[in-house]
Coordinates of C-alpha atoms in Angstrom, one line a residue:
Chain A
M1 CA -24.4 -0.4 6.3
L2 CA -21.9 -1.6 3.7
T3 CA -18.4 -2.4 4.9
F4 CA -15.7 -2.9 2.3
I5 CA -13.2 -5.3 3.7
G6 CA -9.8 -6.0 2.1
L7 CA -8.8 -9.7 2.5
G8 CA -5.1 -8.9 1.9
L9 CA -2.6 -10.7 -0.3
Y10 CA -2.5 -14.4 0.0
D11 CA -4.8 -16.6 2.2
E12 CA -7.5 -16.5 4.9
R13 CA -5.0 -15.2 7.4
S14 CA -4.0 -12.1 5.3
I15 CA -7.0 -10.2 6.6
T16 CA -6.6 -7.8 9.5
V17 CA -8.0 -8.6 12.9
E18 CA -10.4 -5.7 12.5
G19 CA -11.5 -7.1 9.1
K20 CA -12.1 -10.5 10.6
E21 CA -14.2 -9.0 13.4
A22 CA -16.2 -6.9 10.9
L23 CA -16.9 -9.9 8.8
R24 CA -18.0 -11.9 11.8
D25 CA -20.4 -9.1 12.7
A26 CA -21.9 -8.8 9.2
D27 CA -25.3 -10.2 8.5
R28 CA -24.4 -11.1 4.9
A29 CA -21.1 -11.2 2.9
F30 CA -20.5 -10.7 -0.8
A31 CA -17.2 -11.0 -2.6
E32 CA -15.6 -10.7 -6.0
F33 CA -12.4 -12.3 -7.2
Y34 CA -12.2 -11.0 -10.8
T35 CA -10.0 -7.9 -10.0
S36 CA -7.6 -10.1 -8.0
T37 CA -7.7 -13.3 -6.0
L38 CA -6.2 -15.1 -3.0
V39 CA -4.2 -17.9 -4.4
G40 CA -3.5 -19.4 -1.0
T41 CA -7.1 -20.3 -0.2
T42 CA -10.5 -21.1 -1.6
V43 CA -13.9 -19.6 -1.1
A44 CA -14.9 -22.8 0.8
E45 CA -11.9 -22.4 3.1
L46 CA -12.7 -18.7 3.6
E47 CA -16.3 -19.6 4.5
E48 CA -15.1 -22.3 7.0
Y49 CA -12.5 -20.0 8.5
H50 CA -14.9 -17.1 9.0
D51 CA -17.9 -19.4 9.8
T52 CA -20.0 -17.5 7.3
Q53 CA -21.5 -17.9 3.8
I54 CA -19.8 -15.8 1.1
E55 CA -21.8 -14.9 -2.0
V56 CA -19.4 -14.5 -4.9
R57 CA -20.4 -12.2 -7.7
D58 CA -18.9 -11.8 -11.1
R59 CA -18.2 -8.4 -12.9
E60 CA -21.8 -8.2 -14.1
G61 CA -23.1 -8.7 -10.6
V62 CA -21.0 -6.0 -9.1
E63 CA -20.8 -3.4 -11.8
R64 CA -24.0 -3.6 -13.9
S65 CA -26.4 -5.1 -11.3
P66 CA -25.2 -4.1 -7.9
G67 CA -28.9 -3.7 -6.8
E68 CA -28.9 -6.9 -4.8
I69 CA -25.9 -5.8 -2.7
L70 CA -27.2 -2.3 -2.2
D71 CA -30.7 -3.5 -1.3
A72 CA -29.3 -5.8 1.3
A73 CA -27.1 -3.1 2.7
E74 CA -30.1 -0.8 3.2
T75 CA -31.5 -3.0 5.9
A76 CA -28.6 -5.1 7.2
D77 CA -24.9 -5.1 7.9
V78 CA -23.3 -6.2 4.6
A79 CA -19.7 -6.9 4.0
F80 CA -18.1 -6.7 0.5
L81 CA -14.9 -8.6 0.2
T82 CA -12.0 -8.5 -2.3
A83 CA -8.4 -9.5 -2.3
G84 CA -5.9 -6.8 -1.4
D85 CA -7.6 -3.5 -0.4
T86 CA -11.1 -3.2 -1.7
M87 CA -10.9 0.4 -2.8
I88 CA -7.9 -0.1 -5.1
S89 CA -10.2 -0.7 -8.0
T90 CA -12.3 2.1 -9.5
T91 CA -15.3 -0.1 -9.8
H92 CA -15.6 -0.4 -6.1
V93 CA -15.4 3.3 -5.6
D94 CA -18.4 3.4 -7.9
L95 CA -20.2 0.9 -5.7
R96 CA -19.4 3.0 -2.6
L97 CA -20.7 6.1 -4.3
R98 CA -24.0 4.3 -5.3
A99 CA -24.4 3.3 -1.6
H100 CA -23.7 6.9 -0.5
D101 CA -26.4 8.2 -3.0
R102 CA -28.9 5.8 -1.4
G103 CA -28.1 7.0 2.1
I104 CA -26.4 3.8 3.0
E105 CA -23.5 4.2 5.5
T106 CA -20.2 2.9 4.2
R107 CA -16.9 2.0 5.9
V108 CA -13.6 0.7 4.6
V109 CA -11.4 -1.8 6.4
H110 CA -8.1 -1.7 4.7
G111 CA -6.1 -4.7 3.4
T112 CA -2.5 -5.2 2.6
T113 CA -1.6 -4.5 -1.0
A114 CA 0.6 -5.6 -3.8
Q115 CA 1.9 -2.1 -4.0
A116 CA 3.3 -2.2 -0.5
A117 CA 4.6 -5.7 -1.0
A118 CA 6.4 -4.7 -4.2
S119 CA 8.4 -2.2 -2.2
A120 CA 8.8 -4.2 1.0
L121 CA 10.0 -7.5 -0.6
T122 CA 12.4 -6.0 -3.1
G123 CA 13.9 -3.3 -0.8
L124 CA 13.0 -0.7 -3.5
Q125 CA 11.9 2.3 -1.6
N126 CA 8.3 3.3 -1.6
Y127 CA 8.9 7.0 -2.2
R128 CA 11.0 6.2 -5.3
F129 CA 8.2 4.6 -7.3
G130 CA 6.4 6.7 -10.0
K131 CA 3.1 6.0 -11.6
A132 CA 2.2 2.3 -11.8
T133 CA 0.9 0.5 -14.9
T134 CA -0.9 -2.7 -16.0
L135 CA 0.5 -5.0 -18.7
P136 CA -2.4 -6.5 -20.6
F137 CA -2.3 -9.8 -22.4
A138 CA -1.5 -9.3 -26.1
Y139 CA -4.9 -10.8 -27.2
A140 CA -6.7 -8.3 -24.9
H141 CA -5.2 -5.0 -26.2
G142 CA -5.1 -6.1 -29.8
A143 CA -2.2 -4.1 -31.1
D144 CA 1.2 -5.3 -32.0
G145 CA 4.0 -4.9 -29.4
L146 CA 3.7 -3.2 -26.0
P147 CA 0.8 -0.8 -25.4
A148 CA 1.9 2.9 -25.3
S149 CA 0.4 3.2 -21.8
V150 CA 3.0 0.8 -20.5
T151 CA 6.1 2.1 -22.4
E152 CA 5.2 5.7 -21.7
T153 CA 4.8 5.1 -18.0
I154 CA 8.1 3.2 -17.8
D155 CA 10.0 5.7 -19.9
E156 CA 8.6 8.8 -18.1
N157 CA 9.4 7.2 -14.7
R158 CA 12.9 6.2 -15.8
D159 CA 13.5 9.7 -17.1
R160 CA 12.9 10.9 -13.5
G161 CA 14.9 8.0 -12.0
L162 CA 11.8 6.4 -10.6
H163 CA 10.7 2.7 -10.3
T164 CA 7.7 1.4 -12.1
L165 CA 5.4 -1.2 -10.6
V166 CA 3.9 -3.3 -13.4
Y167 CA 0.7 -5.1 -12.5
L168 CA 0.1 -8.2 -14.6
D169 CA -3.1 -8.9 -16.4
I170 CA -5.8 -11.2 -14.9
K171 CA -8.5 -12.7 -17.0
V172 CA -10.9 -14.7 -15.1
D173 CA -14.1 -13.4 -16.5
N174 CA -16.1 -14.3 -19.6
A175 CA -13.7 -12.8 -22.1
A176 CA -11.0 -15.1 -20.9
A177 CA -13.3 -18.1 -21.0
V178 CA -14.0 -17.4 -24.6
A179 CA -10.3 -16.9 -25.3
R180 CA -9.5 -20.1 -23.4
S181 CA -12.0 -22.1 -25.5
E182 CA -10.0 -21.0 -28.6
D183 CA -6.6 -21.5 -27.1
D184 CA -6.0 -23.9 -24.2
E185 CA -2.5 -22.4 -23.6
I186 CA -3.8 -19.1 -22.5
E187 CA -3.0 -17.9 -18.9
E188 CA -5.6 -16.7 -16.5
Y189 CA -2.9 -14.9 -14.4
M190 CA -0.1 -13.5 -16.5
T191 CA 3.2 -14.9 -15.3
A192 CA 6.3 -12.7 -14.8
S193 CA 8.0 -14.8 -17.4
T194 CA 5.4 -13.8 -20.0
A195 CA 5.5 -10.2 -18.8
A196 CA 9.3 -10.1 -19.1
E197 CA 9.0 -11.7 -22.6
Y198 CA 6.7 -8.9 -23.7
L199 CA 8.9 -6.2 -22.1
A200 CA 12.1 -7.7 -23.6
D201 CA 10.8 -6.5 -27.0
E202 CA 11.6 -2.9 -25.9
Y203 CA 13.8 -3.4 -22.9
P204 CA 15.9 -6.5 -23.5
E205 CA 18.8 -5.7 -21.2
T206 CA 16.9 -3.5 -18.7
L207 CA 16.9 -4.7 -15.1
G208 CA 13.5 -6.2 -14.0
V209 CA 12.5 -7.5 -10.6
V210 CA 10.0 -10.3 -10.2
V211 CA 7.9 -10.8 -7.1
A212 CA 5.9 -14.0 -7.0
R213 CA 3.3 -14.9 -4.4
A214 CA 3.7 -11.8 -2.3
G215 CA 2.2 -12.2 1.2
S216 CA 2.8 -16.0 1.1
P217 CA 5.2 -17.7 3.5
D218 CA 7.7 -18.2 0.6
P219 CA 7.6 -15.3 -1.8
V220 CA 10.1 -15.4 -4.6
V221 CA 12.0 -12.2 -5.5
A222 CA 14.3 -12.3 -8.5
A223 CA 16.2 -9.6 -10.3
D224 CA 17.7 -10.0 -13.8
S225 CA 17.7 -8.5 -17.3
M226 CA 14.3 -8.8 -19.0
C227 CA 15.7 -11.4 -21.4
G228 CA 17.0 -13.3 -18.4
L229 CA 13.7 -13.2 -16.5
A230 CA 11.8 -14.2 -19.7
S231 CA 13.7 -17.5 -19.8
R232 CA 13.0 -18.4 -16.1
S233 CA 10.0 -19.7 -14.3
F234 CA 8.7 -18.4 -11.0
G235 CA 6.0 -20.9 -9.9
G236 CA 2.4 -20.3 -9.3
P237 CA 0.5 -17.0 -9.3
L238 CA 0.2 -14.1 -8.5
H239 CA 3.2 -12.5 -10.0
L240 CA 4.2 -8.8 -10.4
L241 CA 7.2 -7.1 -11.9
V242 CA 9.1 -3.9 -11.1
V243 CA 11.2 -1.9 -13.5
P244 CA 13.7 -0.1 -11.3
G245 CA 14.8 3.5 -12.1
E246 CA 18.0 4.8 -10.5
L247 CA 19.2 2.7 -7.5
H248 CA 20.1 4.1 -4.1
H249 CA 23.0 2.1 -2.6
I250 CA 20.8 0.3 -0.1
E251 CA 18.4 -0.6 -3.0
R252 CA 21.4 -2.0 -4.9
D253 CA 22.5 -4.1 -1.9
A254 CA 18.9 -5.3 -1.4
L255 CA 18.6 -6.4 -5.1
R256 CA 21.9 -8.2 -4.8
D257 CA 21.3 -9.9 -1.5
L258 CA 17.6 -10.5 -1.5
A259 CA 16.9 -10.9 -5.3
D260 CA 20.2 -12.4 -6.5
A261 CA 20.7 -9.7 -9.1
P262 CA 23.7 -10.4 -11.2
D263 CA 26.4 -7.7 -10.6
S264 CA 26.4 -6.9 -14.3
S265 CA 22.7 -5.9 -14.1
L266 CA 23.4 -3.4 -11.3
D267 CA 26.0 -1.3 -13.1
Chain B
M25 CA 15.0 -15.9 12.6
L26 CA 13.9 -12.2 12.3
T27 CA 10.3 -11.6 11.3
F28 CA 9.4 -8.0 10.4
I29 CA 5.7 -7.5 11.2
G30 CA 3.7 -4.5 10.1
L31 CA 1.2 -3.5 12.8
G32 CA -1.0 -1.6 10.3
L33 CA -2.5 1.8 10.6
Y34 CA -4.3 2.5 13.8
D35 CA -4.6 0.2 16.8
E36 CA -3.9 -3.3 18.0
R37 CA -6.5 -4.8 15.7
S38 CA -4.9 -3.3 12.5
I39 CA -2.4 -6.2 12.4
T40 CA -3.2 -9.1 10.1
V41 CA -4.2 -12.4 11.5
E42 CA -0.9 -13.8 10.1
G43 CA 1.0 -11.1 11.9
K44 CA -0.8 -11.7 15.2
E45 CA 0.1 -15.4 15.0
A46 CA 3.7 -14.7 14.1
L47 CA 4.0 -12.4 17.1
R48 CA 2.4 -15.0 19.3
D49 CA 5.0 -17.5 18.2
A50 CA 8.0 -15.2 18.6
D51 CA 10.3 -15.7 21.6
R52 CA 11.1 -12.0 21.8
A53 CA 9.6 -8.8 20.3
F54 CA 11.2 -5.5 19.5
A55 CA 9.4 -2.4 18.2
E56 CA 10.1 1.2 17.1
F57 CA 7.6 4.0 16.9
Y58 CA 9.8 6.9 15.6
T59 CA 9.1 6.3 11.9
S60 CA 5.4 6.2 12.5
T61 CA 3.0 5.2 15.4
L62 CA -0.3 3.7 16.2
V63 CA -2.4 6.5 17.6
G64 CA -5.3 4.3 18.6
T65 CA -3.4 2.2 21.1
T66 CA -0.4 2.2 23.5
V67 CA 2.5 -0.1 24.0
A68 CA 1.0 -1.4 27.2
E69 CA -2.3 -2.2 25.4
L70 CA -0.4 -3.9 22.6
E71 CA 1.5 -6.0 25.2
E72 CA -1.8 -7.0 26.9
Y73 CA -3.6 -7.7 23.6
H74 CA -0.7 -9.9 22.3
D75 CA 0.2 -11.3 25.7
T76 CA 3.8 -10.5 25.2
Q77 CA 6.5 -8.1 26.2
I78 CA 7.4 -5.5 23.6
E79 CA 10.9 -3.9 23.8
V80 CA 10.7 -0.5 22.2
R81 CA 13.9 0.9 20.7
D82 CA 14.7 4.5 19.6
R83 CA 16.4 5.4 16.4
E84 CA 19.8 4.9 18.0
G85 CA 18.9 1.4 19.1
V86 CA 17.7 0.4 15.7
E87 CA 20.1 2.1 13.3
R88 CA 23.4 2.6 15.1
S89 CA 23.3 -0.3 17.6
P90 CA 21.1 -3.0 16.1
G91 CA 23.5 -5.6 17.6
E92 CA 21.1 -6.6 20.4
I93 CA 18.3 -7.3 18.0
L94 CA 20.5 -9.3 15.6
D95 CA 22.2 -11.2 18.4
A96 CA 18.8 -12.3 19.7
A97 CA 17.6 -13.3 16.2
E98 CA 20.6 -15.6 15.8
T99 CA 19.4 -18.0 18.4
A100 CA 15.7 -17.3 18.8
D101 CA 12.6 -16.3 16.9
V102 CA 12.5 -12.5 17.1
A103 CA 9.7 -10.2 15.9
F104 CA 10.5 -6.6 14.9
L105 CA 7.3 -4.4 14.9
T106 CA 6.5 -1.1 13.3
A107 CA 3.3 0.8 12.4
G108 CA 2.2 0.4 8.8
D109 CA 4.4 -2.0 6.8
T110 CA 7.8 -2.5 8.4
M111 CA 9.7 -2.4 5.1
I112 CA 8.4 1.0 4.0
S113 CA 11.3 2.7 5.7
T114 CA 14.8 2.4 4.3
T115 CA 16.3 2.0 7.7
H116 CA 14.6 -1.4 8.2
V117 CA 15.8 -2.6 4.8
D118 CA 19.2 -1.9 6.2
L119 CA 18.4 -4.0 9.3
R120 CA 17.2 -6.8 7.1
L121 CA 20.4 -6.8 5.1
R122 CA 22.5 -6.8 8.2
A123 CA 20.6 -9.9 9.3
H124 CA 21.0 -11.5 5.9
D125 CA 24.8 -10.8 6.1
R126 CA 24.9 -12.7 9.4
G127 CA 23.1 -15.6 8.0
I128 CA 19.9 -14.9 9.9
E129 CA 16.7 -16.0 8.1
T130 CA 14.3 -13.1 7.6
R131 CA 10.6 -12.9 6.8
V132 CA 8.2 -10.0 6.2
V133 CA 4.6 -10.0 7.3
H134 CA 3.0 -7.1 5.5
G135 CA 0.8 -4.4 7.1
T136 CA -1.7 -2.0 5.8
T137 CA -0.2 1.3 4.7
A138 CA -1.0 5.0 4.6
Q139 CA -0.3 4.8 0.8
A140 CA -3.2 2.4 0.3
A141 CA -5.5 4.3 2.7
A142 CA -4.8 7.6 0.9
S143 CA -6.2 6.1 -2.3
A144 CA -8.9 4.0 -0.7
L145 CA -10.4 6.7 1.5
T146 CA -10.3 9.5 -1.0
G147 CA -11.5 7.6 -4.1
L148 CA -8.4 8.8 -5.9
Q149 CA -7.1 6.0 -8.0
N150 CA -4.0 4.1 -7.0
Y151 CA -2.6 4.0 -10.5
R152 CA -3.0 7.7 -11.0
F153 CA -0.5 8.6 -8.2
G154 CA 3.0 9.7 -9.1
K155 CA 6.0 9.8 -6.8
A156 CA 5.2 10.6 -3.1
T157 CA 7.0 13.2 -1.0
T158 CA 7.5 14.1 2.7
L159 CA 6.8 17.6 4.0
P160 CA 9.3 18.4 6.8
F161 CA 8.7 20.9 9.6
A162 CA 10.2 24.3 8.7
Y163 CA 12.6 24.1 11.6
A164 CA 13.9 20.7 10.4
H165 CA 14.8 21.6 6.9
G166 CA 16.2 25.1 7.7
A167 CA 15.5 26.9 4.5
D168 CA 12.8 29.5 3.8
G169 CA 9.6 28.3 2.1
L170 CA 8.8 24.9 0.8
P171 CA 11.8 22.5 0.2
A172 CA 12.5 22.0 -3.5
S173 CA 12.0 18.2 -3.0
V174 CA 8.3 18.9 -2.3
T175 CA 7.5 21.5 -4.9
E176 CA 9.4 19.6 -7.7
T177 CA 7.6 16.4 -6.9
I178 CA 4.2 18.1 -6.9
D179 CA 4.9 20.1 -10.0
E180 CA 6.3 17.1 -12.0
N181 CA 3.4 15.0 -11.0
R182 CA 0.8 17.7 -11.9
D183 CA 2.5 18.2 -15.3
R184 CA 1.7 14.5 -15.9
G185 CA -1.8 14.8 -14.5
L186 CA -0.8 12.7 -11.5
H187 CA -1.8 12.9 -7.8
T188 CA 0.9 13.4 -5.1
L189 CA 0.7 11.8 -1.7
V190 CA 2.4 14.1 0.8
Y191 CA 3.5 12.4 4.0
L192 CA 3.7 14.8 7.0
D193 CA 6.7 15.0 9.2
I194 CA 6.9 13.2 12.5
K195 CA 9.4 14.3 15.2
V196 CA 9.4 12.0 18.2
D197 CA 13.1 11.5 18.5
N198 CA 15.8 13.5 20.3
A199 CA 15.9 16.4 17.9
A200 CA 12.3 17.0 18.5
A201 CA 12.8 16.9 22.2
V202 CA 15.5 19.6 21.9
A203 CA 13.2 21.6 19.6
R204 CA 10.3 21.2 22.0
S205 CA 12.4 22.4 25.0
E206 CA 12.9 25.6 23.0
D207 CA 9.3 26.0 21.8
D208 CA 6.5 24.4 23.6
E209 CA 4.2 25.0 20.6
I210 CA 6.0 22.6 18.3
E211 CA 4.0 19.6 16.9
E212 CA 5.3 16.1 17.2
Y213 CA 3.0 15.0 14.3
M214 CA 2.5 17.6 11.6
T215 CA -1.2 18.3 11.2
A216 CA -2.8 18.7 7.8
S217 CA -3.7 22.3 8.7
T218 CA 0.0 23.1 9.2
A219 CA 0.9 21.3 6.0
A220 CA -1.8 23.1 4.0
E221 CA -0.5 26.4 5.5
Y222 CA 3.0 25.6 4.3
L223 CA 1.7 24.5 0.9
A224 CA -0.6 27.5 0.5
D225 CA 2.6 29.6 0.1
E226 CA 3.0 28.2 -3.4
Y227 CA -0.4 26.7 -4.1
P228 CA -3.0 28.9 -2.4
E229 CA -6.0 27.9 -4.6
T230 CA -4.9 24.4 -5.5
L231 CA -7.1 21.6 -4.4
G232 CA -5.9 19.5 -1.5
V233 CA -7.4 16.4 0.2
V234 CA -6.8 15.7 3.9
V235 CA -7.0 12.2 5.4
A236 CA -7.0 12.2 9.2
R237 CA -6.8 9.0 11.3
A238 CA -6.7 6.6 8.3
G239 CA -7.5 3.1 9.5
S240 CA -9.6 4.3 12.5
P241 CA -13.3 3.7 12.8
D242 CA -13.9 7.4 12.0
P243 CA -11.4 8.7 9.5
V244 CA -11.9 12.3 8.3
V245 CA -11.6 13.0 4.6
A246 CA -11.8 16.6 3.5
A247 CA -11.2 18.4 0.2
D248 CA -10.7 22.1 -0.2
S249 CA -8.3 24.8 -1.5
M250 CA -5.0 24.8 0.4
C251 CA -6.0 28.2 2.0
G252 CA -9.3 26.7 3.0
L253 CA -7.7 23.6 4.5
A254 CA -5.1 25.7 6.4
S255 CA -7.9 27.5 8.3
R256 CA -9.6 24.2 9.3
S257 CA -8.9 21.7 12.0
F258 CA -9.0 17.9 11.6
G259 CA -8.6 16.5 15.1
G260 CA -5.9 14.2 16.4
P261 CA -3.1 12.6 14.4
L262 CA -2.0 11.0 12.1
H263 CA -2.8 13.2 9.1
L264 CA -1.7 13.1 5.5
L265 CA -2.5 15.2 2.5
V266 CA -3.0 14.5 -1.2
V267 CA -2.5 17.1 -4.0
P268 CA -4.6 15.7 -6.8
G269 CA -3.6 16.0 -10.5
E270 CA -6.3 15.6 -13.2
L271 CA -9.5 14.1 -11.9
H272 CA -11.3 11.2 -13.6
H273 CA -15.1 11.7 -13.3
I274 CA -15.4 9.0 -10.6
E275 CA -12.7 10.7 -8.7
R276 CA -14.5 14.0 -9.0
D277 CA -17.7 12.4 -7.7
A278 CA -15.8 10.8 -4.9
L279 CA -14.2 14.0 -3.7
R280 CA -17.6 15.7 -3.8
D281 CA -19.6 13.0 -2.1
L282 CA -17.0 11.6 0.4
A283 CA -14.8 14.6 1.0
D284 CA -17.3 17.5 0.7
A285 CA -15.2 19.2 -2.0
P286 CA -16.7 22.6 -2.9
D287 CA -17.9 22.6 -6.5
S288 CA -15.7 25.6 -7.3
S289 CA -12.5 23.6 -6.3
L290 CA -13.4 20.8 -8.7
D291 CA -13.5 22.9 -11.9

């Protein structure tokens, strides 16, 4: 039995009660934190809170060599943990399908997601979001300027009046370690300031909305022009950014009241 | 203080640990179940589980006359509970803004959502979904055939290769009571069979994916043509339906292995 358990957004208390109980009942627990992470806790704190050992695996150990996890799940109740909801990432669907191929029963215990938080904390309505996109670090995608995948998504959504959730790059694997050894200034978790700076190349006066530390007791939500956001700082990770499309009047009120959007940016 | 707490998808254990603790610490708890509901539990069971009284309000009591909730939140720690994530619905953003206007501190404790589950349980990738839509009961929207809001959303998403999450109508308020008195056959929670029957008018051979009872221990996931889905039954509520766009090869494998999609429907 392989149970995929989403740890939610922020710390050891972001998991659901169902997830906590499933983890308690598991014989063995694996986790990965390269697709996302919980900035409000540590693996040691998670282990203490859940009174269990958590075996953290890197990308290699999940994607190329998942044999250890699958072997264990053939004979025991194994939990596989990630931040957010475990199945948001393609790579874990692949792990689930491999388990299925081997006749291992699987189950998903959902976690809270950045996608829901992006809507909930900003007041921007869930059903008014189009396709989401991920903004990579410039050194990671190689080309000059913004990748076409990002601008096309934002532009197509805006043409339809829709909001775009922009996930910000995370580099905590080997590639980042190499990059870091060459440049100490590099970020592991892209900040919204950096993202706004990238986006300001194409969208300098466009309204953006930053959400920092979603799921924490004190999330920051801030709306401003991309240039304005690029010059501000929003504290520790994780950050995400929304590029709104057309605004419903309640969305406008929410951005003014909850995100301190300047009136000029809401016209 | 007004704390919006998402109860998650299914029963009393779908709430996060953080939400459970926030509810425990609240002086008074209100809830509404007209935007969605927890089919795996009852208000009485929730009250027993959380050892607190829960005051359920109808649409009128939340949207037209929220004064009681706001008055209470001015002097005490008040929790406002809904299924899923509380802020997914516009109406609760409005309640939050009213609290803000009165100088009442607000906080959001996120819950797991149908949106995340639709992706997680089907293997369809989160970032390949376009705008979502809601399919209303025929008696509720009045016109013949599918509403343009539904077909336009599906068609525009498919033009871009994107998946569409179709939320299914819920009628548990007064309008439904009136409708029910006229027709005992009416559903409170639209089933995926009914939804597929509606959609088969325009999209008879198009692939659809049903998710029934997301967040429960035994969710059902089934992929078939709309006509095929319309003739099947998926058990008790809540249901939702996804109209996939282009399929990535892992998504195709997932629909075959996890949703028993007929090979012919995946071509």
